[in-house]
PDB file of C-alpha atoms in Angstrom:
ATOM      1  CA  UNK A   1      -4.360 -16.320  -2.733  1.00 42.00           C
ATOM      2  CA  UNK A   2      -5.161 -12.628  -3.196  1.00 51.00           C
ATOM      3  CA  UNK A   3      -8.682 -11.705  -4.251  1.00 85.00           C
ATOM      4  CA  UNK A   4      -7.407  -8.754  -6.295  1.00 93.00           C
ATOM      5  CA  UNK A   5      -5.969  -9.464  -9.743  1.00 95.00           C
ATOM      6  CA  UNK A   6      -3.982  -6.938 -11.764  1.00 96.00           C
ATOM      7  CA  UNK A   7      -2.998  -7.094 -15.405  1.00 96.00           C
ATOM      8  CA  UNK A   8      -0.602  -7.002 -17.053  1.00 97.00           C
ATOM      9  CA  UNK A   9       2.135  -7.904 -14.574  1.00 96.00           C
ATOM     10  CA  UNK A  10       4.841  -6.105 -16.535  1.00 96.00           C
ATOM     11  CA  UNK A  11       4.690  -3.480 -19.259  1.00 96.00           C
ATOM     12  CA  UNK A  12       7.202  -1.431 -21.219  1.00 98.00           C
ATOM     13  CA  UNK A  13       6.063   1.795 -22.891  1.00 98.00           C
ATOM     14  CA  UNK A  14       7.736   4.658 -24.712  1.00 98.00           C
ATOM     15  CA  UNK A  15       7.692   8.210 -23.404  1.00 98.00           C
ATOM     16  CA  UNK A  16       4.622  10.074 -24.676  1.00 98.00           C
ATOM     17  CA  UNK A  17       2.492   6.958 -25.081  1.00 98.00           C
ATOM     18  CA  UNK A  18      -0.683   6.133 -23.199  1.00 98.00           C
ATOM     19  CA  UNK A  19      -1.240   3.088 -20.975  1.00 98.00           C
ATOM     20  CA  UNK A  20      -4.209   1.343 -19.340  1.00 98.00           C
ATOM     21  CA  UNK A  21      -3.735  -0.843 -16.290  1.00 98.00           C
ATOM     22  CA  UNK A  22      -6.490  -3.147 -15.080  1.00 98.00           C
ATOM     23  CA  UNK A  23      -7.646  -4.422 -11.711  1.00 97.00           C
ATOM     24  CA  UNK A  24     -10.261  -7.022 -10.882  1.00 96.00           C
ATOM     25  CA  UNK A  25     -11.564  -6.937  -7.320  1.00 92.00           C
ATOM     26  CA  UNK A  26     -13.460  -9.439  -5.222  1.00 86.00           C
ATOM     27  CA  UNK A  27     -17.234  -9.491  -5.628  1.00 86.00           C
ATOM     28  CA  UNK A  28     -18.837  -6.901  -3.372  1.00 88.00           C
ATOM     29  CA  UNK A  29     -15.704  -4.761  -3.090  1.00 88.00           C
ATOM     30  CA  UNK A  30     -17.184  -1.459  -4.187  1.00 89.00           C
ATOM     31  CA  UNK A  31     -14.178   0.620  -3.161  1.00 92.00           C
ATOM     32  CA  UNK A  32     -10.933   0.599  -5.106  1.00 94.00           C
ATOM     33  CA  UNK A  33      -7.784   2.654  -4.641  1.00 95.00           C
ATOM     34  CA  UNK A  34      -4.720   2.970  -6.850  1.00 97.00           C
ATOM     35  CA  UNK A  35      -1.180   3.592  -5.625  1.00 97.00           C
ATOM     36  CA  UNK A  36       2.150   4.305  -7.325  1.00 98.00           C
ATOM     37  CA  UNK A  37       5.286   2.832  -5.772  1.00 96.00           C
ATOM     38  CA  UNK A  38       8.639   4.073  -7.038  1.00 95.00           C
ATOM     39  CA  UNK A  39      11.673   1.871  -6.426  1.00 91.00           C
ATOM     40  CA  UNK A  40      12.746   1.947  -2.783  1.00 89.00           C
ATOM     41  CA  UNK A  41       9.788   4.075  -1.703  1.00 92.00           C
ATOM     42  CA  UNK A  42       6.451   3.476  -0.060  1.00 94.00           C
ATOM     43  CA  UNK A  43       3.307   3.572  -2.210  1.00 96.00           C
ATOM     44  CA  UNK A  44       1.761   6.979  -2.970  1.00 97.00           C
ATOM     45  CA  UNK A  45      -2.019   7.424  -3.195  1.00 96.00           C
ATOM     46  CA  UNK A  46      -3.258   8.250  -6.717  1.00 97.00           C
ATOM     47  CA  UNK A  47      -7.053   8.149  -6.331  1.00 96.00           C
ATOM     48  CA  UNK A  48      -9.982   6.155  -4.976  1.00 94.00           C
ATOM     49  CA  UNK A  49     -13.309   5.135  -6.499  1.00 94.00           C
ATOM     50  CA  UNK A  50     -16.450   4.248  -4.569  1.00 91.00           C
ATOM     51  CA  UNK A  51     -19.461   2.885  -6.443  1.00 91.00           C
ATOM     52  CA  UNK A  52     -18.019   4.087  -9.769  1.00 92.00           C
ATOM     53  CA  UNK A  53     -17.422   7.670  -8.621  1.00 93.00           C
ATOM     54  CA  UNK A  54     -14.028   9.196  -7.788  1.00 93.00           C
ATOM     55  CA  UNK A  55     -14.106  10.149  -4.100  1.00 89.00           C
ATOM     56  CA  UNK A  56     -10.519  11.088  -3.344  1.00 90.00           C
ATOM     57  CA  UNK A  57      -7.397  12.047  -5.236  1.00 93.00           C
ATOM     58  CA  UNK A  58      -3.738  12.405  -4.344  1.00 93.00           C
ATOM     59  CA  UNK A  59      -1.174  14.804  -5.725  1.00 94.00           C
ATOM     60  CA  UNK A  60      -1.116  13.437  -9.277  1.00 97.00           C
ATOM     61  CA  UNK A  61      -1.744  15.420 -12.498  1.00 97.00           C
ATOM     62  CA  UNK A  62      -4.939  15.019 -14.554  1.00 96.00           C
ATOM     63  CA  UNK A  63      -3.171  12.770 -17.070  1.00 98.00           C
ATOM     64  CA  UNK A  64      -3.717  10.065 -14.420  1.00 98.00           C
ATOM     65  CA  UNK A  65      -7.369   9.057 -14.676  1.00 97.00           C
ATOM     66  CA  UNK A  66      -9.476   6.093 -13.733  1.00 96.00           C
ATOM     67  CA  UNK A  67     -12.699   4.211 -14.140  1.00 96.00           C
ATOM     68  CA  UNK A  68     -14.575   1.745 -11.979  1.00 95.00           C
ATOM     69  CA  UNK A  69     -17.144  -0.638 -13.462  1.00 94.00           C
ATOM     70  CA  UNK A  70     -20.243  -2.329 -11.988  1.00 92.00           C
ATOM     71  CA  UNK A  71     -18.546  -5.731 -12.169  1.00 90.00           C
ATOM     72  CA  UNK A  72     -15.940  -4.645  -9.535  1.00 89.00           C
ATOM     73  CA  UNK A  73     -13.200  -4.132 -12.102  1.00 94.00           C
ATOM     74  CA  UNK A  74     -11.343  -0.865 -12.567  1.00 97.00           C
ATOM     75  CA  UNK A  75      -8.775   0.842 -14.777  1.00 97.00           C
ATOM     76  CA  UNK A  76      -5.956   3.296 -14.325  1.00 98.00           C
ATOM     77  CA  UNK A  77      -5.141   5.309 -17.438  1.00 98.00           C
ATOM     78  CA  UNK A  78      -1.998   7.370 -17.816  1.00 98.00           C
ATOM     79  CA  UNK A  79      -1.567   9.701 -20.807  1.00 97.00           C
ATOM     80  CA  UNK A  80       1.603  11.306 -22.141  1.00 98.00           C
ATOM     81  CA  UNK A  81       3.877   8.950 -20.241  1.00 98.00           C
ATOM     82  CA  UNK A  82       7.012  10.371 -18.669  1.00 98.00           C
ATOM     83  CA  UNK A  83      10.153   8.543 -17.565  1.00 98.00           C
ATOM     84  CA  UNK A  84       9.278   9.247 -13.917  1.00 97.00           C
ATOM     85  CA  UNK A  85       6.039   7.278 -14.329  1.00 98.00           C
ATOM     86  CA  UNK A  86       8.138   4.112 -14.199  1.00 98.00           C
ATOM     87  CA  UNK A  87       6.947   2.371 -11.037  1.00 97.00           C
ATOM     88  CA  UNK A  88       4.924  -0.462  -9.552  1.00 96.00           C
ATOM     89  CA  UNK A  89       1.215   0.372  -9.706  1.00 97.00           C
ATOM     90  CA  UNK A  90      -0.902  -1.216  -7.008  1.00 97.00           C
ATOM     91  CA  UNK A  91      -4.639  -1.624  -6.831  1.00 96.00           C
ATOM     92  CA  UNK A  92      -6.401  -2.186  -3.499  1.00 94.00           C
ATOM     93  CA  UNK A  93     -10.058  -2.962  -2.884  1.00 93.00           C
ATOM     94  CA  UNK A  94     -12.383  -3.028   0.083  1.00 89.00           C
ATOM     95  CA  UNK A  95     -16.001  -3.750   0.938  1.00 87.00           C
ATOM     96  CA  UNK A  96     -16.302  -0.160   2.126  1.00 82.00           C
ATOM     97  CA  UNK A  97     -14.086   2.951   2.102  1.00 77.00           C
ATOM     98  CA  UNK A  98     -13.045   2.587   5.758  1.00 75.00           C
ATOM     99  CA  UNK A  99     -12.664  -1.160   5.779  1.00 76.00           C
ATOM    100  CA  UNK A 100      -9.658  -3.438   5.424  1.00 82.00           C
ATOM    101  CA  UNK A 101      -8.019  -3.306   2.014  1.00 88.00           C
ATOM    102  CA  UNK A 102      -6.681  -6.190  -0.060  1.00 90.00           C
ATOM    103  CA  UNK A 103      -3.837  -5.311  -2.399  1.00 92.00           C
ATOM    104  CA  UNK A 104      -3.094  -6.864  -5.758  1.00 93.00           C
ATOM    105  CA  UNK A 105       0.380  -7.948  -6.858  1.00 93.00           C
ATOM    106  CA  UNK A 106       0.814  -4.857  -8.980  1.00 95.00           C
ATOM    107  CA  UNK A 107       1.794  -3.914 -12.516  1.00 97.00           C
ATOM    108  CA  UNK A 108       5.429  -3.008 -13.110  1.00 96.00           C
ATOM    109  CA  UNK A 109       5.483  -0.174 -15.679  1.00 98.00           C
ATOM    110  CA  UNK A 110       8.739   0.824 -17.336  1.00 98.00           C
ATOM    111  CA  UNK A 111       8.804   3.957 -19.484  1.00 98.00           C
ATOM    112  CA  UNK A 112      11.752   4.230 -21.865  1.00 97.00           C
TER     113      UNK A 112
ATOM    114  CA  UNK B   1       0.336  16.740   5.586  1.00 87.00           C
ATOM    115  CA  UNK B   2       0.755  13.320   7.147  1.00 94.00           C
ATOM    116  CA  UNK B   3       4.305  11.974   7.085  1.00 96.00           C
ATOM    117  CA  UNK B   4       5.227   8.434   8.032  1.00 97.00           C
ATOM    118  CA  UNK B   5       8.772   7.476   8.961  1.00 97.00           C
ATOM    119  CA  UNK B   6      10.138   4.005   9.504  1.00 97.00           C
ATOM    120  CA  UNK B   7      13.306   3.185  11.388  1.00 94.00           C
ATOM    121  CA  UNK B   8      15.577   1.412  10.681  1.00 93.00           C
ATOM    122  CA  UNK B   9      15.611   1.432   6.876  1.00 95.00           C
ATOM    123  CA  UNK B  10      17.329  -1.964   6.884  1.00 96.00           C
ATOM    124  CA  UNK B  11      17.972  -4.636   9.476  1.00 96.00           C
ATOM    125  CA  UNK B  12      19.937  -7.866   9.376  1.00 97.00           C
ATOM    126  CA  UNK B  13      19.559 -10.367  12.229  1.00 97.00           C
ATOM    127  CA  UNK B  14      20.425 -14.026  12.875  1.00 97.00           C
ATOM    128  CA  UNK B  15      17.602 -16.515  12.876  1.00 98.00           C
ATOM    129  CA  UNK B  16      15.773 -16.847  16.183  1.00 97.00           C
ATOM    130  CA  UNK B  17      16.171 -13.255  17.319  1.00 97.00           C
ATOM    131  CA  UNK B  18      13.260 -11.155  18.498  1.00 97.00           C
ATOM    132  CA  UNK B  19      13.102  -7.784  16.778  1.00 96.00           C
ATOM    133  CA  UNK B  20      11.208  -4.503  16.756  1.00 97.00           C
ATOM    134  CA  UNK B  21      10.403  -2.320  13.780  1.00 97.00           C
ATOM    135  CA  UNK B  22       9.440   1.286  14.422  1.00 97.00           C
ATOM    136  CA  UNK B  23       6.981   3.596  12.706  1.00 98.00           C
ATOM    137  CA  UNK B  24       6.175   7.213  13.506  1.00 98.00           C
ATOM    138  CA  UNK B  25       3.574   9.550  12.038  1.00 98.00           C
ATOM    139  CA  UNK B  26       3.091  13.289  12.331  1.00 97.00           C
ATOM    140  CA  UNK B  27      -0.719  13.661  12.455  1.00 94.00           C
ATOM    141  CA  UNK B  28      -2.549  11.740  15.177  1.00 92.00           C
ATOM    142  CA  UNK B  29      -5.935  12.119  13.420  1.00 92.00           C
ATOM    143  CA  UNK B  30      -5.837   8.651  11.921  1.00 93.00           C
ATOM    144  CA  UNK B  31      -8.607   6.154  11.190  1.00 91.00           C
ATOM    145  CA  UNK B  32      -6.402   3.087  11.490  1.00 92.00           C
ATOM    146  CA  UNK B  33      -2.837   1.852  11.121  1.00 95.00           C
ATOM    147  CA  UNK B  34      -1.811  -1.190   9.154  1.00 95.00           C
ATOM    148  CA  UNK B  35       1.414  -3.156   8.821  1.00 97.00           C
ATOM    149  CA  UNK B  36       2.146  -4.804   5.485  1.00 96.00           C
ATOM    150  CA  UNK B  37       4.768  -7.186   4.183  1.00 97.00           C
ATOM    151  CA  UNK B  38       6.175  -6.834   0.666  1.00 96.00           C
ATOM    152  CA  UNK B  39       8.371  -9.406  -1.036  1.00 94.00           C
ATOM    153  CA  UNK B  40      10.672  -8.179  -3.837  1.00 89.00           C
ATOM    154  CA  UNK B  41       8.707  -7.050  -6.896  1.00 83.00           C
ATOM    155  CA  UNK B  42       5.430  -8.163  -5.348  1.00 86.00           C
ATOM    156  CA  UNK B  43       2.291  -6.570  -3.937  1.00 89.00           C
ATOM    157  CA  UNK B  44       1.418  -5.966  -0.308  1.00 93.00           C
ATOM    158  CA  UNK B  45       0.249  -8.561   2.193  1.00 92.00           C
ATOM    159  CA  UNK B  46      -1.641  -7.218   5.200  1.00 91.00           C
ATOM    160  CA  UNK B  47      -0.195  -8.411   8.493  1.00 95.00           C
ATOM    161  CA  UNK B  48      -2.027  -6.501  11.212  1.00 95.00           C
ATOM    162  CA  UNK B  49      -4.623  -3.729  11.309  1.00 93.00           C
ATOM    163  CA  UNK B  50      -5.084  -1.590  14.411  1.00 94.00           C
ATOM    164  CA  UNK B  51      -8.129   0.664  14.630  1.00 92.00           C
ATOM    165  CA  UNK B  52      -7.490   4.121  16.089  1.00 93.00           C
ATOM    166  CA  UNK B  53      -9.310   3.136  19.311  1.00 93.00           C
ATOM    167  CA  UNK B  54      -7.143   0.052  19.842  1.00 95.00           C
ATOM    168  CA  UNK B  55      -3.713  -0.255  21.463  1.00 96.00           C
ATOM    169  CA  UNK B  56      -2.424  -3.471  19.936  1.00 96.00           C
ATOM    170  CA  UNK B  57      -3.101  -6.468  17.728  1.00 96.00           C
ATOM    171  CA  UNK B  58      -1.483  -9.891  17.675  1.00 97.00           C
ATOM    172  CA  UNK B  59      -1.236 -12.578  15.036  1.00 96.00           C
ATOM    173  CA  UNK B  60       0.986 -15.574  15.670  1.00 97.00           C
ATOM    174  CA  UNK B  61       4.566 -14.361  16.171  1.00 97.00           C
ATOM    175  CA  UNK B  62       3.624 -10.782  15.309  1.00 98.00           C
ATOM    176  CA  UNK B  63       2.460  -8.081  17.680  1.00 98.00           C
ATOM    177  CA  UNK B  64       1.759  -4.493  16.697  1.00 97.00           C
ATOM    178  CA  UNK B  65       1.173  -1.640  19.103  1.00 97.00           C
ATOM    179  CA  UNK B  66      -0.241   1.817  18.540  1.00 97.00           C
ATOM    180  CA  UNK B  67       0.238   4.960  20.610  1.00 97.00           C
ATOM    181  CA  UNK B  68      -1.814   7.500  18.727  1.00 94.00           C
ATOM    182  CA  UNK B  69      -1.087  10.409  21.040  1.00 93.00           C
ATOM    183  CA  UNK B  70       2.664  10.122  20.501  1.00 95.00           C
ATOM    184  CA  UNK B  71       2.353   9.147  16.836  1.00 97.00           C
ATOM    185  CA  UNK B  72       4.149   5.826  17.175  1.00 97.00           C
ATOM    186  CA  UNK B  73       3.654   2.183  16.317  1.00 98.00           C
ATOM    187  CA  UNK B  74       5.913  -0.812  16.687  1.00 98.00           C
ATOM    188  CA  UNK B  75       5.873  -4.215  15.043  1.00 98.00           C
ATOM    189  CA  UNK B  76       7.383  -6.941  17.196  1.00 98.00           C
ATOM    190  CA  UNK B  77       8.472 -10.166  15.506  1.00 98.00           C
ATOM    191  CA  UNK B  78       9.252 -13.052  17.827  1.00 98.00           C
ATOM    192  CA  UNK B  79      11.697 -15.850  17.015  1.00 98.00           C
ATOM    193  CA  UNK B  80      12.510 -14.555  13.535  1.00 97.00           C
ATOM    194  CA  UNK B  81      12.892 -17.011  10.643  1.00 97.00           C
ATOM    195  CA  UNK B  82      14.569 -16.703   7.220  1.00 97.00           C
ATOM    196  CA  UNK B  83      11.075 -16.725   5.677  1.00 97.00           C
ATOM    197  CA  UNK B  84      10.398 -13.438   7.470  1.00 98.00           C
ATOM    198  CA  UNK B  85      12.900 -11.716   5.156  1.00 98.00           C
ATOM    199  CA  UNK B  86      10.983  -9.017   3.288  1.00 97.00           C
ATOM    200  CA  UNK B  87      10.244  -5.296   3.405  1.00 97.00           C
ATOM    201  CA  UNK B  88       7.798  -4.260   6.114  1.00 98.00           C
ATOM    202  CA  UNK B  89       5.640  -1.210   5.451  1.00 97.00           C
ATOM    203  CA  UNK B  90       3.690   0.819   7.955  1.00 97.00           C
ATOM    204  CA  UNK B  91       0.649   2.727   6.672  1.00 96.00           C
ATOM    205  CA  UNK B  92      -1.771   5.078   8.391  1.00 96.00           C
ATOM    206  CA  UNK B  93      -5.236   5.675   6.992  1.00 93.00           C
ATOM    207  CA  UNK B  94      -6.728   9.131   7.387  1.00 91.00           C
ATOM    208  CA  UNK B  95     -10.398   9.920   7.824  1.00 87.00           C
ATOM    209  CA  UNK B  96     -10.741  10.175   4.030  1.00 85.00           C
ATOM    210  CA  UNK B  97      -9.694   6.537   3.520  1.00 87.00           C
ATOM    211  CA  UNK B  98      -6.289   7.424   2.112  1.00 91.00           C
ATOM    212  CA  UNK B  99      -3.197   5.447   3.133  1.00 93.00           C
ATOM    213  CA  UNK B 100       0.071   7.197   3.886  1.00 95.00           C
ATOM    214  CA  UNK B 101       2.999   4.785   3.740  1.00 97.00           C
ATOM    215  CA  UNK B 102       6.462   4.854   5.171  1.00 97.00           C
ATOM    216  CA  UNK B 103       9.411   3.868   3.007  1.00 96.00           C
ATOM    217  CA  UNK B 104       9.684   0.518   4.747  1.00 96.00           C
ATOM    218  CA  UNK B 105      12.189  -1.505   6.734  1.00 97.00           C
ATOM    219  CA  UNK B 106      14.045  -4.130   4.710  1.00 97.00           C
ATOM    220  CA  UNK B 107      14.555  -7.157   6.957  1.00 98.00           C
ATOM    221  CA  UNK B 108      17.072  -9.919   6.317  1.00 98.00           C
ATOM    222  CA  UNK B 109      17.003 -12.917   8.639  1.00 98.00           C
ATOM    223  CA  UNK B 110      20.154 -14.990   8.273  1.00 97.00           C
ATOM    224  CA  UNK B 111      20.011 -18.779   8.714  1.00 95.00           C
TER     225      UNK B 111
END
């Protein structure tokens, strides 16, 4: 059983809307990363948070933002949704930035 | 920019065969390399993690090797089973704790 829980599992949104995806990590996992996986592709790094501060970002526009909370949960927010944002969004957490990461089962976002 | 390539993109084998999945990466300055399994529509399950100073890791029927200087890794699966059918992803972590993934090898093991 994975120690990382993501919600919701599936979501359908309309172009232009905003969405918040949630991730709950194992206790003590103070590092969380978010990835976007388009169909048939490998996951792409969005950003990473360490102790509630962003400490790395991939090639994604500012409308992708995040938060990490003291209770080891985190959020990915996407504004002004575009059709190309349709993907599986994965959260991964670790005890430390360079440690082993545990991935959640993902949220499947469909933008119509 | 780190690029990770996996060959083949798809593989279909009869049950019981031994098989090798290949992964190559362009920048040898990696922190570690990890092999993951992904079932359709699901998240990632870590199979093996090799630190940059290591040459190989083994877990059950799985063995992964790493040749950092040549930018290559292989995942060897012994005595394949239908339950091994999934997509296998190779990922390298850079020194900034960012994973770079390949596009995966989709494996089908036929009974």
